[in-house]
């Protein structure tokens, strides 16, 4: 392999000749050979948006000439187009401020710009990082990345899943089934009502995510090292936020309190908490689906879900609820990520949180997994879900909890006695009520009408 020499304030460093990064990136690669997790691509793209916005603002405020600003913005555009996928190799397990990743982006942008304009003297710190610090750029990039990831990955998948559930509601408005509480028989309800509960959870989760993530739209940019804005011109934060909004199509604003923005990651905790709520609801929905689909002959079997692949290497013909299992594993991972986010956000020592790369990793992973998981769950499971109306009717007629509608007529204790008698003697509820003389057959048939109970 061929190398070239790059230098920083600590001296010279040998860098692979075909790479666009510089000395500080290379030092990080050497010093942090830890794990396989690299800074998420969403954060790198957010950095490219941010650096472009900063160049634009510096030019607008008279700190940078048009040639330099244009070169930086052009280099950022190439990164956003995916032209340099191998130039951002740094691990998550680095400095907690993300300084090395900020410099990785600065160095790559400087080399791209210099290559396209050979006469341009561009420095990663003096020019690409002008009016900035890693301490305000990394929290800005991680916020922008999270907001955009929600819009790009998560909301579209969530909305499709909700739309499919709405269709299933319409298709099953006349389907009555037995309800279950404590895993025991309960009173009847319409299958559409059960589905509406699933839909309502997801719609509420979306509202909570929208409200929580609004806190991520407050950006730290302009705070520089400790929140005072040293070396940053007045109005820079507003110009950057406006430019970022224009480039992403998402509304961002400068944080009113940069000291809070640099040291606290409470917005991340709040937003990830809403992701955990979504994960909890998806866990519940997937568990409901696989319980209701259990069987095919020795389980509940009230719904049928698509048979996508063989379920066993030893039992021929077995098919498993694999999409449900995938989404529940995702839910477990997101819940674990939430614990990491909470712990990391608590480490805002003095003027800076120094757990930002791991915060970004967990947030982006949760959003990706939930988005991909819901897309797969909708496409490969929920879309093909069908009610087994015969099985539902069989369970409905066999349920003892239909006796609930008789309580107003014969009293709670008499109704309970009839239910116990039917269970112990393995008869129908109707037979037990008539045998105990609580009602005539005609009265029973008039009162016990499941369609009126739901």
CSV table of C-alpha atoms in Angstrom, one decimal:
chain,number,residue,atom,x,y,z
A,1,UNK,CA,0.0,0.0,0.0
A,2,UNK,CA,1.2,3.5,-0.8
A,3,UNK,CA,1.1,6.3,1.8
A,4,UNK,CA,1.4,10.0,2.0
A,5,UNK,CA,2.4,12.2,4.9
A,6,UNK,CA,-0.2,14.4,6.7
A,7,UNK,CA,0.4,16.6,9.7
A,8,UNK,CA,-1.5,18.1,12.6
A,9,UNK,CA,-0.4,20.0,15.7
A,10,UNK,CA,1.2,16.8,17.1
A,11,UNK,CA,3.4,16.1,14.1
A,12,UNK,CA,3.3,14.0,11.0
A,13,UNK,CA,1.2,10.9,10.4
A,14,UNK,CA,1.3,8.4,7.5
A,15,UNK,CA,-2.0,8.1,5.7
A,16,UNK,CA,-3.0,5.6,2.9
A,17,UNK,CA,-2.5,7.5,-0.3
A,18,UNK,CA,-5.9,6.6,-1.7
A,19,UNK,CA,-7.8,8.0,1.3
A,20,UNK,CA,-9.1,11.5,1.6
A,21,UNK,CA,-8.8,11.9,5.4
A,22,UNK,CA,-6.0,13.5,7.2
A,23,UNK,CA,-3.8,13.1,10.3
A,24,UNK,CA,-6.4,13.3,13.0
A,25,UNK,CA,-8.6,10.7,11.4
A,26,UNK,CA,-5.6,8.4,11.1
A,27,UNK,CA,-4.7,8.9,14.7
A,28,UNK,CA,-8.2,7.9,15.7
A,29,UNK,CA,-8.1,4.8,13.6
A,30,UNK,CA,-4.8,3.8,15.3
A,31,UNK,CA,-5.8,4.7,18.8
A,32,UNK,CA,-9.4,3.3,18.9
A,33,UNK,CA,-9.3,-0.2,17.3
A,34,UNK,CA,-12.4,-1.1,19.3
A,35,UNK,CA,-15.4,-3.1,18.1
A,36,UNK,CA,-17.0,-2.9,14.7
A,37,UNK,CA,-19.5,-0.1,15.3
A,38,UNK,CA,-18.8,3.0,13.2
A,39,UNK,CA,-20.4,6.4,13.4
A,40,UNK,CA,-23.8,5.9,11.7
A,41,UNK,CA,-24.1,7.1,8.1
A,42,UNK,CA,-27.1,9.3,9.1
A,43,UNK,CA,-24.8,11.3,11.4
A,44,UNK,CA,-22.2,11.7,8.7
A,45,UNK,CA,-24.8,13.0,6.2
A,46,UNK,CA,-26.1,15.3,8.9
A,47,UNK,CA,-22.5,16.6,9.3
A,48,UNK,CA,-22.3,17.2,5.6
A,49,UNK,CA,-25.5,19.3,5.8
A,50,UNK,CA,-24.2,21.1,8.8
A,51,UNK,CA,-20.8,21.9,7.2
A,52,UNK,CA,-22.5,23.2,4.1
A,53,UNK,CA,-24.8,25.4,6.2
A,54,UNK,CA,-21.8,26.7,8.2
A,55,UNK,CA,-19.9,27.7,5.0
A,56,UNK,CA,-23.0,29.4,3.7
A,57,UNK,CA,-23.4,31.3,7.0
A,58,UNK,CA,-19.7,32.3,7.2
A,59,UNK,CA,-19.9,33.7,3.7
A,60,UNK,CA,-23.2,35.5,4.4
A,61,UNK,CA,-21.5,37.1,7.5
A,62,UNK,CA,-18.4,38.2,5.5
A,63,UNK,CA,-16.0,35.7,7.2
A,64,UNK,CA,-15.4,33.5,4.1
A,65,UNK,CA,-15.1,34.4,0.5
A,66,UNK,CA,-17.4,33.0,-2.1
A,67,UNK,CA,-14.8,30.7,-3.7
A,68,UNK,CA,-14.1,29.0,-0.4
A,69,UNK,CA,-17.7,28.7,0.6
A,70,UNK,CA,-18.7,27.3,-2.8
A,71,UNK,CA,-15.9,24.7,-2.6
A,72,UNK,CA,-16.9,23.5,0.8
A,73,UNK,CA,-20.6,23.4,-0.1
A,74,UNK,CA,-19.7,21.4,-3.3
A,75,UNK,CA,-17.7,18.9,-1.3
A,76,UNK,CA,-20.6,18.5,1.1
A,77,UNK,CA,-23.0,17.9,-1.8
A,78,UNK,CA,-20.8,15.0,-3.0
A,79,UNK,CA,-20.9,13.4,0.4
A,80,UNK,CA,-24.7,13.7,0.5
A,81,UNK,CA,-24.9,12.1,-2.9
A,82,UNK,CA,-22.9,9.1,-1.5
A,83,UNK,CA,-19.8,9.7,-3.5
A,84,UNK,CA,-17.4,9.0,-0.7
A,85,UNK,CA,-18.7,6.0,1.3
A,86,UNK,CA,-15.3,4.7,2.5
A,87,UNK,CA,-13.9,8.0,3.9
A,88,UNK,CA,-15.7,7.9,7.3
A,89,UNK,CA,-14.4,4.8,9.1
A,90,UNK,CA,-14.1,6.0,12.7
A,91,UNK,CA,-15.5,3.9,15.5
A,92,UNK,CA,-18.2,4.9,17.9
A,93,UNK,CA,-15.9,4.1,20.8
A,94,UNK,CA,-13.7,7.2,20.6
A,95,UNK,CA,-13.7,10.5,22.4
A,96,UNK,CA,-17.1,11.2,24.0
A,97,UNK,CA,-17.4,14.6,22.3
A,98,UNK,CA,-17.1,13.1,18.8
A,99,UNK,CA,-14.2,15.5,18.1
A,100,UNK,CA,-12.4,12.9,15.9
A,101,UNK,CA,-15.5,12.4,13.8
A,102,UNK,CA,-15.9,16.1,13.4
A,103,UNK,CA,-12.3,16.3,12.2
A,104,UNK,CA,-12.8,13.3,10.0
A,105,UNK,CA,-15.5,15.2,8.2
A,106,UNK,CA,-13.5,18.4,8.1
A,107,UNK,CA,-10.4,16.7,6.7
A,108,UNK,CA,-12.4,14.8,4.0
A,109,UNK,CA,-14.2,18.0,2.9
A,110,UNK,CA,-10.9,19.9,2.8
A,111,UNK,CA,-9.3,17.2,0.6
A,112,UNK,CA,-12.3,17.0,-1.7
A,113,UNK,CA,-12.5,20.8,-2.2
A,114,UNK,CA,-8.8,21.0,-2.8
A,115,UNK,CA,-8.8,18.3,-5.4
A,116,UNK,CA,-11.6,20.1,-7.3
A,117,UNK,CA,-9.9,23.5,-7.0
A,118,UNK,CA,-6.1,22.8,-6.9
A,119,UNK,CA,-5.3,26.5,-6.3
A,120,UNK,CA,-7.4,26.7,-3.2
A,121,UNK,CA,-5.6,26.7,0.1
A,122,UNK,CA,-8.2,25.1,2.4
A,123,UNK,CA,-7.6,24.0,6.0
A,124,UNK,CA,-9.9,21.6,7.9
A,125,UNK,CA,-9.8,23.7,11.1
A,126,UNK,CA,-9.4,27.2,9.8
A,127,UNK,CA,-11.9,27.0,7.0
A,128,UNK,CA,-14.2,23.9,7.2
A,129,UNK,CA,-14.5,24.2,11.0
A,130,UNK,CA,-14.8,28.1,10.9
A,131,UNK,CA,-17.0,29.5,13.7
A,132,UNK,CA,-17.5,26.0,15.1
A,133,UNK,CA,-16.3,23.5,17.7
A,134,UNK,CA,-16.8,19.8,17.9
A,135,UNK,CA,-18.7,20.5,21.1
A,136,UNK,CA,-21.5,22.2,19.2
A,137,UNK,CA,-21.3,20.5,15.8
A,138,UNK,CA,-21.6,16.9,17.0
A,139,UNK,CA,-24.7,17.5,19.1
A,140,UNK,CA,-26.2,19.5,16.2
A,141,UNK,CA,-25.4,16.7,13.7
A,142,UNK,CA,-26.9,14.0,16.0
A,143,UNK,CA,-30.1,15.9,16.4
A,144,UNK,CA,-30.4,16.6,12.7
A,145,UNK,CA,-29.7,12.9,12.0
A,146,UNK,CA,-32.4,11.7,14.4
A,147,UNK,CA,-35.1,14.0,13.1
A,148,UNK,CA,-34.4,13.2,9.5
A,149,UNK,CA,-34.2,9.4,10.3
A,150,UNK,CA,-37.6,9.5,11.9
A,151,UNK,CA,-39.0,11.2,8.7
A,152,UNK,CA,-37.1,9.0,6.3
A,153,UNK,CA,-37.3,5.5,7.9
A,154,UNK,CA,-39.8,5.4,10.7
A,155,UNK,CA,-42.9,7.5,9.9
A,156,UNK,CA,-43.5,6.0,6.4
A,157,UNK,CA,-43.4,2.4,7.8
A,158,UNK,CA,-45.5,3.4,10.8
A,159,UNK,CA,-48.1,5.0,8.5
A,160,UNK,CA,-48.3,2.0,6.2
A,161,UNK,CA,-48.9,-0.3,9.1
A,162,UNK,CA,-51.6,2.0,10.4
A,163,UNK,CA,-53.3,2.1,7.0
A,164,UNK,CA,-53.2,-1.7,6.7
A,165,UNK,CA,-54.8,-2.0,10.2
A,166,UNK,CA,-57.5,0.4,9.1
A,167,UNK,CA,-58.3,-1.8,6.1
A,168,UNK,CA,-58.5,-4.8,8.3
A,169,UNK,CA,-60.9,-3.0,10.6
A,170,UNK,CA,-63.3,-2.3,7.7
A,171,UNK,CA,-63.1,-5.9,6.6
A,172,UNK,CA,-64.0,-7.2,10.0
A,173,UNK,CA,-66.7,-4.9,11.3
A,174,UNK,CA,-69.3,-7.7,11.3
A,175,UNK,CA,-66.9,-10.3,12.8
A,176,UNK,CA,-67.7,-11.0,16.5
A,177,UNK,CA,-65.2,-13.0,18.7
A,178,UNK,CA,-64.6,-13.7,22.3
A,179,UNK,CA,-62.5,-11.2,24.2
A,180,UNK,CA,-59.8,-12.3,26.6
A,181,UNK,CA,-58.4,-10.7,29.8
A,182,UNK,CA,-55.7,-12.4,31.9
A,183,UNK,CA,-55.4,-14.9,29.1
A,184,UNK,CA,-58.9,-16.1,30.2
A,185,UNK,CA,-62.2,-15.9,28.4
A,186,UNK,CA,-64.0,-12.5,28.7
A,187,UNK,CA,-67.0,-10.9,27.0
A,188,UNK,CA,-67.4,-10.6,23.3
A,189,UNK,CA,-66.2,-7.8,21.0
A,190,UNK,CA,-65.9,-7.2,17.3
A,191,UNK,CA,-62.6,-8.2,15.7
A,192,UNK,CA,-62.5,-4.7,14.2
A,193,UNK,CA,-62.6,-3.3,17.8
A,194,UNK,CA,-59.6,-5.4,18.8
A,195,UNK,CA,-57.8,-4.2,15.7
A,196,UNK,CA,-58.7,-0.6,16.5
A,197,UNK,CA,-56.9,-1.0,19.8
A,198,UNK,CA,-53.7,-1.9,17.8
A,199,UNK,CA,-54.2,1.0,15.5
A,200,UNK,CA,-54.8,3.4,18.3
A,201,UNK,CA,-51.6,2.4,20.0
A,202,UNK,CA,-49.6,3.2,16.9
A,203,UNK,CA,-51.3,6.4,16.2
A,204,UNK,CA,-50.7,7.6,19.7
A,205,UNK,CA,-47.0,6.5,19.4
A,206,UNK,CA,-46.7,8.7,16.4
A,207,UNK,CA,-48.1,11.7,18.2
A,208,UNK,CA,-45.8,11.1,21.1
A,209,UNK,CA,-42.8,10.8,18.8
A,210,UNK,CA,-43.8,14.0,16.9
A,211,UNK,CA,-44.1,15.9,20.2
A,212,UNK,CA,-40.9,14.5,21.8
A,213,UNK,CA,-38.7,15.0,18.7
A,214,UNK,CA,-39.6,18.6,18.5
A,215,UNK,CA,-37.0,19.1,21.3
A,216,UNK,CA,-34.4,17.8,18.9
A,217,UNK,CA,-35.1,20.7,16.5
A,218,UNK,CA,-33.3,23.1,18.9
A,219,UNK,CA,-29.7,23.1,17.7
A,220,UNK,CA,-26.4,23.6,19.7
A,221,UNK,CA,-24.6,25.2,16.7
A,222,UNK,CA,-23.3,28.6,17.7
A,223,UNK,CA,-22.3,27.6,21.2
A,224,UNK,CA,-18.8,26.6,20.1
A,225,UNK,CA,-16.6,25.1,23.0
A,226,UNK,CA,-18.6,25.7,26.2
A,227,UNK,CA,-21.8,27.5,25.1
A,228,UNK,CA,-20.5,31.1,25.1
A,229,UNK,CA,-20.1,31.2,21.3
A,230,UNK,CA,-16.4,32.2,21.4
A,231,UNK,CA,-15.1,32.8,17.8
A,232,UNK,CA,-18.6,32.6,16.4
A,233,UNK,CA,-20.1,35.8,14.8
A,234,UNK,CA,-23.5,37.0,15.9
A,235,UNK,CA,-26.4,35.6,13.8
A,236,UNK,CA,-24.4,32.5,12.8
A,237,UNK,CA,-26.6,30.1,14.7
A,238,UNK,CA,-29.8,31.5,13.1
A,239,UNK,CA,-28.3,31.4,9.5
A,240,UNK,CA,-27.1,27.8,10.0
A,241,UNK,CA,-30.4,26.6,11.4
A,242,UNK,CA,-32.3,28.2,8.5
A,243,UNK,CA,-29.9,26.7,6.0
A,244,UNK,CA,-30.1,23.2,7.6
A,245,UNK,CA,-33.9,23.5,7.4
A,246,UNK,CA,-33.8,24.4,3.7
A,247,UNK,CA,-31.4,21.5,2.9
A,248,UNK,CA,-33.3,18.8,4.9
A,249,UNK,CA,-36.9,20.0,4.5
A,250,UNK,CA,-37.2,19.8,8.3
A,251,UNK,CA,-37.7,22.8,10.5
A,252,UNK,CA,-34.8,23.5,12.9
A,253,UNK,CA,-34.0,26.5,15.1
A,254,UNK,CA,-31.1,27.6,17.2
A,255,UNK,CA,-31.2,26.7,20.8
A,256,UNK,CA,-32.0,29.6,23.1
A,257,UNK,CA,-29.7,28.3,25.8
A,258,UNK,CA,-26.4,26.9,24.3
A,259,UNK,CA,-25.1,25.9,27.7
A,260,UNK,CA,-28.1,23.6,28.0
A,261,UNK,CA,-27.7,22.4,24.4
A,262,UNK,CA,-24.1,21.3,24.9
A,263,UNK,CA,-24.3,19.6,28.2
A,264,UNK,CA,-27.8,18.1,28.3
A,265,UNK,CA,-29.2,15.4,26.1
A,266,UNK,CA,-32.7,15.4,27.7
A,267,UNK,CA,-34.3,15.7,24.3
A,268,UNK,CA,-32.6,12.5,23.2
A,269,UNK,CA,-33.9,10.8,26.3
A,270,UNK,CA,-37.4,12.1,25.8
A,271,UNK,CA,-37.5,11.1,22.1
A,272,UNK,CA,-36.0,7.7,22.7
A,273,UNK,CA,-38.6,7.2,25.4
A,274,UNK,CA,-41.2,7.6,22.8
A,275,UNK,CA,-39.4,5.0,20.6
A,276,UNK,CA,-39.5,2.7,23.6
A,277,UNK,CA,-43.3,3.2,23.9
A,278,UNK,CA,-43.6,2.3,20.2
A,279,UNK,CA,-41.5,-0.8,20.8
A,280,UNK,CA,-43.7,-1.8,23.8
A,281,UNK,CA,-46.8,-1.5,21.7
A,282,UNK,CA,-45.3,-3.4,18.8
A,283,UNK,CA,-44.3,-6.1,21.2
A,284,UNK,CA,-48.0,-6.3,22.4
A,285,UNK,CA,-49.4,-6.3,18.9
A,286,UNK,CA,-47.0,-9.0,17.7
A,287,UNK,CA,-47.7,-11.2,20.7
A,288,UNK,CA,-51.5,-10.8,20.2
A,289,UNK,CA,-51.1,-11.8,16.6
A,290,UNK,CA,-49.0,-14.9,17.3
A,291,UNK,CA,-51.3,-16.0,20.1
A,292,UNK,CA,-54.4,-15.6,17.9
A,293,UNK,CA,-52.6,-17.4,15.1
A,294,UNK,CA,-51.4,-20.2,17.3
A,295,UNK,CA,-52.1,-23.7,16.1
A,296,UNK,CA,-53.0,-24.5,13.4
A,297,UNK,CA,-55.1,-27.2,15.2
A,298,UNK,CA,-54.1,-27.1,18.8
A,299,UNK,CA,-54.0,-23.4,19.6
A,300,UNK,CA,-56.4,-20.5,19.5
A,301,UNK,CA,-56.3,-20.4,15.7
A,302,UNK,CA,-58.7,-17.4,15.3
A,303,UNK,CA,-56.6,-15.8,12.6
A,304,UNK,CA,-54.4,-17.0,9.8
A,305,UNK,CA,-51.1,-15.2,8.9
A,306,UNK,CA,-49.0,-15.8,5.8
A,307,UNK,CA,-46.8,-18.9,5.7
A,308,UNK,CA,-43.5,-17.4,4.5
A,309,UNK,CA,-41.0,-20.1,5.1
A,310,UNK,CA,-40.6,-23.6,6.6
A,311,UNK,CA,-40.5,-23.3,10.4
A,312,UNK,CA,-38.6,-26.4,11.4
A,313,UNK,CA,-35.6,-28.3,10.3
A,314,UNK,CA,-37.0,-31.5,11.8
A,315,UNK,CA,-40.9,-31.1,11.8
A,316,UNK,CA,-42.1,-31.2,8.2
A,317,UNK,CA,-45.0,-28.8,7.4
A,318,UNK,CA,-44.4,-26.6,10.5
A,319,UNK,CA,-44.8,-22.9,9.9
A,320,UNK,CA,-43.9,-20.3,12.6
A,321,UNK,CA,-44.9,-16.7,13.2
A,322,UNK,CA,-41.4,-15.5,12.3
A,323,UNK,CA,-42.4,-11.9,11.5
A,324,UNK,CA,-43.8,-11.6,15.0
A,325,UNK,CA,-40.6,-13.0,16.4
A,326,UNK,CA,-38.5,-10.5,14.5
A,327,UNK,CA,-40.5,-7.5,15.6
A,328,UNK,CA,-40.4,-8.6,19.3
A,329,UNK,CA,-36.7,-9.1,19.1
A,330,UNK,CA,-36.4,-5.5,17.8
A,331,UNK,CA,-38.6,-4.3,20.6
A,332,UNK,CA,-36.2,-5.9,23.1
A,333,UNK,CA,-33.2,-4.3,21.4
A,334,UNK,CA,-34.9,-0.9,21.5
A,335,UNK,CA,-35.7,-1.3,25.2
A,336,UNK,CA,-32.0,-2.1,25.8
A,337,UNK,CA,-31.0,0.9,23.8
A,338,UNK,CA,-33.2,3.1,25.9
A,339,UNK,CA,-31.3,2.1,29.0
A,340,UNK,CA,-28.0,3.0,27.3
A,341,UNK,CA,-29.5,6.4,26.1
A,342,UNK,CA,-30.6,7.2,29.7
A,343,UNK,CA,-27.3,6.3,31.2
A,344,UNK,CA,-25.3,8.2,28.6
A,345,UNK,CA,-27.4,11.3,28.8
A,346,UNK,CA,-26.8,11.5,32.6
A,347,UNK,CA,-23.1,12.1,32.0
A,348,UNK,CA,-23.2,15.8,31.3
A,349,UNK,CA,-20.2,16.7,33.3
A,350,UNK,CA,-19.9,20.5,33.7
A,351,UNK,CA,-20.2,22.1,30.2
A,352,UNK,CA,-20.3,19.0,28.0
A,353,UNK,CA,-21.9,15.6,27.6
A,354,UNK,CA,-19.1,13.2,26.7
A,355,UNK,CA,-21.2,10.2,25.7
A,356,UNK,CA,-22.5,11.6,22.4
A,357,UNK,CA,-21.3,8.9,19.9
A,358,UNK,CA,-23.0,6.1,21.9
A,359,UNK,CA,-26.1,8.2,22.2
A,360,UNK,CA,-26.2,8.7,18.4
A,361,UNK,CA,-25.5,5.0,17.8
A,362,UNK,CA,-28.4,3.8,19.9
A,363,UNK,CA,-30.9,6.4,18.7
A,364,UNK,CA,-30.2,5.7,15.0
A,365,UNK,CA,-30.2,2.0,15.5
A,366,UNK,CA,-33.5,2.1,17.2
A,367,UNK,CA,-35.1,4.2,14.5
A,368,UNK,CA,-33.6,2.0,11.7
A,369,UNK,CA,-34.7,-1.2,13.4
A,370,UNK,CA,-38.2,0.0,14.2
A,371,UNK,CA,-38.7,1.4,10.7
A,372,UNK,CA,-37.3,-1.7,8.9
A,373,UNK,CA,-39.2,-4.0,11.3
A,374,UNK,CA,-42.5,-2.3,10.9
A,375,UNK,CA,-42.1,-2.4,7.1
A,376,UNK,CA,-41.4,-6.1,7.1
A,377,UNK,CA,-44.1,-6.8,9.7
A,378,UNK,CA,-46.7,-5.0,7.6
A,379,UNK,CA,-45.6,-6.5,4.3
A,380,UNK,CA,-45.0,-10.1,5.3
A,381,UNK,CA,-47.6,-10.6,8.1
A,382,UNK,CA,-50.3,-8.0,8.8
A,383,UNK,CA,-51.1,-7.3,5.1
A,384,UNK,CA,-52.0,-11.0,4.7
A,385,UNK,CA,-53.8,-11.5,8.0
A,386,UNK,CA,-57.2,-13.1,7.7
A,387,UNK,CA,-59.9,-13.9,10.3
A,388,UNK,CA,-60.9,-17.5,10.7
A,389,UNK,CA,-64.6,-16.7,11.3
A,390,UNK,CA,-65.6,-20.3,11.9
A,391,UNK,CA,-63.1,-20.7,14.7
A,392,UNK,CA,-64.1,-17.4,16.2
A,393,UNK,CA,-67.8,-18.4,16.2
A,394,UNK,CA,-66.9,-21.8,17.7
A,395,UNK,CA,-65.1,-20.2,20.6
A,396,UNK,CA,-67.8,-17.6,21.0
A,397,UNK,CA,-70.5,-20.1,21.4
A,398,UNK,CA,-68.4,-22.2,23.8
A,399,UNK,CA,-67.6,-19.3,26.1
A,400,UNK,CA,-68.9,-19.2,29.6
A,401,UNK,CA,-68.4,-15.4,29.9
A,402,UNK,CA,-71.5,-14.8,27.9
A,403,UNK,CA,-73.2,-15.1,31.3
A,404,UNK,CA,-72.1,-11.6,32.0
A,405,UNK,CA,-75.1,-10.2,30.1
A,406,UNK,CA,-77.4,-12.1,32.5
A,407,UNK,CA,-76.1,-10.5,35.7
A,408,UNK,CA,-78.7,-7.6,35.5
A,409,UNK,CA,-81.5,-10.2,35.2
A,410,UNK,CA,-80.5,-13.1,37.5
A,411,UNK,CA,-77.8,-11.4,39.7
A,412,UNK,CA,-74.1,-11.7,39.8
A,413,UNK,CA,-74.0,-14.7,42.2
A,414,UNK,CA,-76.6,-16.7,40.2
A,415,UNK,CA,-74.7,-15.9,37.0
A,416,UNK,CA,-71.5,-17.1,38.5
A,417,UNK,CA,-73.1,-20.3,39.8
A,418,UNK,CA,-74.4,-21.1,36.3
A,419,UNK,CA,-71.0,-20.5,34.8
A,420,UNK,CA,-69.3,-22.8,37.3
A,421,UNK,CA,-72.0,-25.5,36.8
A,422,UNK,CA,-71.5,-25.4,33.0
A,423,UNK,CA,-67.8,-25.7,33.4
A,424,UNK,CA,-67.8,-28.5,36.0
A,425,UNK,CA,-70.4,-30.5,34.1
A,426,UNK,CA,-69.0,-29.7,30.6
A,427,UNK,CA,-72.3,-28.5,29.4
A,428,UNK,CA,-73.3,-25.3,27.6
A,429,UNK,CA,-74.1,-22.2,29.5
A,430,UNK,CA,-77.7,-22.3,28.2
A,431,UNK,CA,-78.2,-25.8,29.6
A,432,UNK,CA,-76.8,-24.8,33.0
A,433,UNK,CA,-79.0,-21.6,33.2
A,434,UNK,CA,-82.1,-23.6,32.3
A,435,UNK,CA,-81.3,-26.5,34.6
A,436,UNK,CA,-81.0,-24.1,37.5
A,437,UNK,CA,-84.3,-22.5,36.7
A,438,UNK,CA,-83.0,-19.0,36.3
A,439,UNK,CA,-84.6,-18.5,32.9
A,440,UNK,CA,-86.6,-20.2,30.2
A,441,UNK,CA,-85.0,-21.1,26.9
A,442,UNK,CA,-86.9,-18.2,25.2
A,443,UNK,CA,-85.7,-15.7,27.8
A,444,UNK,CA,-82.1,-16.9,27.5
A,445,UNK,CA,-82.1,-16.7,23.7
A,446,UNK,CA,-83.5,-13.2,23.9
A,447,UNK,CA,-80.9,-12.0,26.4
A,448,UNK,CA,-77.7,-13.8,25.2
A,449,UNK,CA,-77.0,-12.1,21.9
A,450,UNK,CA,-73.3,-11.5,21.4
A,451,UNK,CA,-73.9,-8.8,18.7
A,452,UNK,CA,-75.6,-6.6,21.3
A,453,UNK,CA,-72.9,-7.1,23.9
A,454,UNK,CA,-70.2,-5.4,21.8
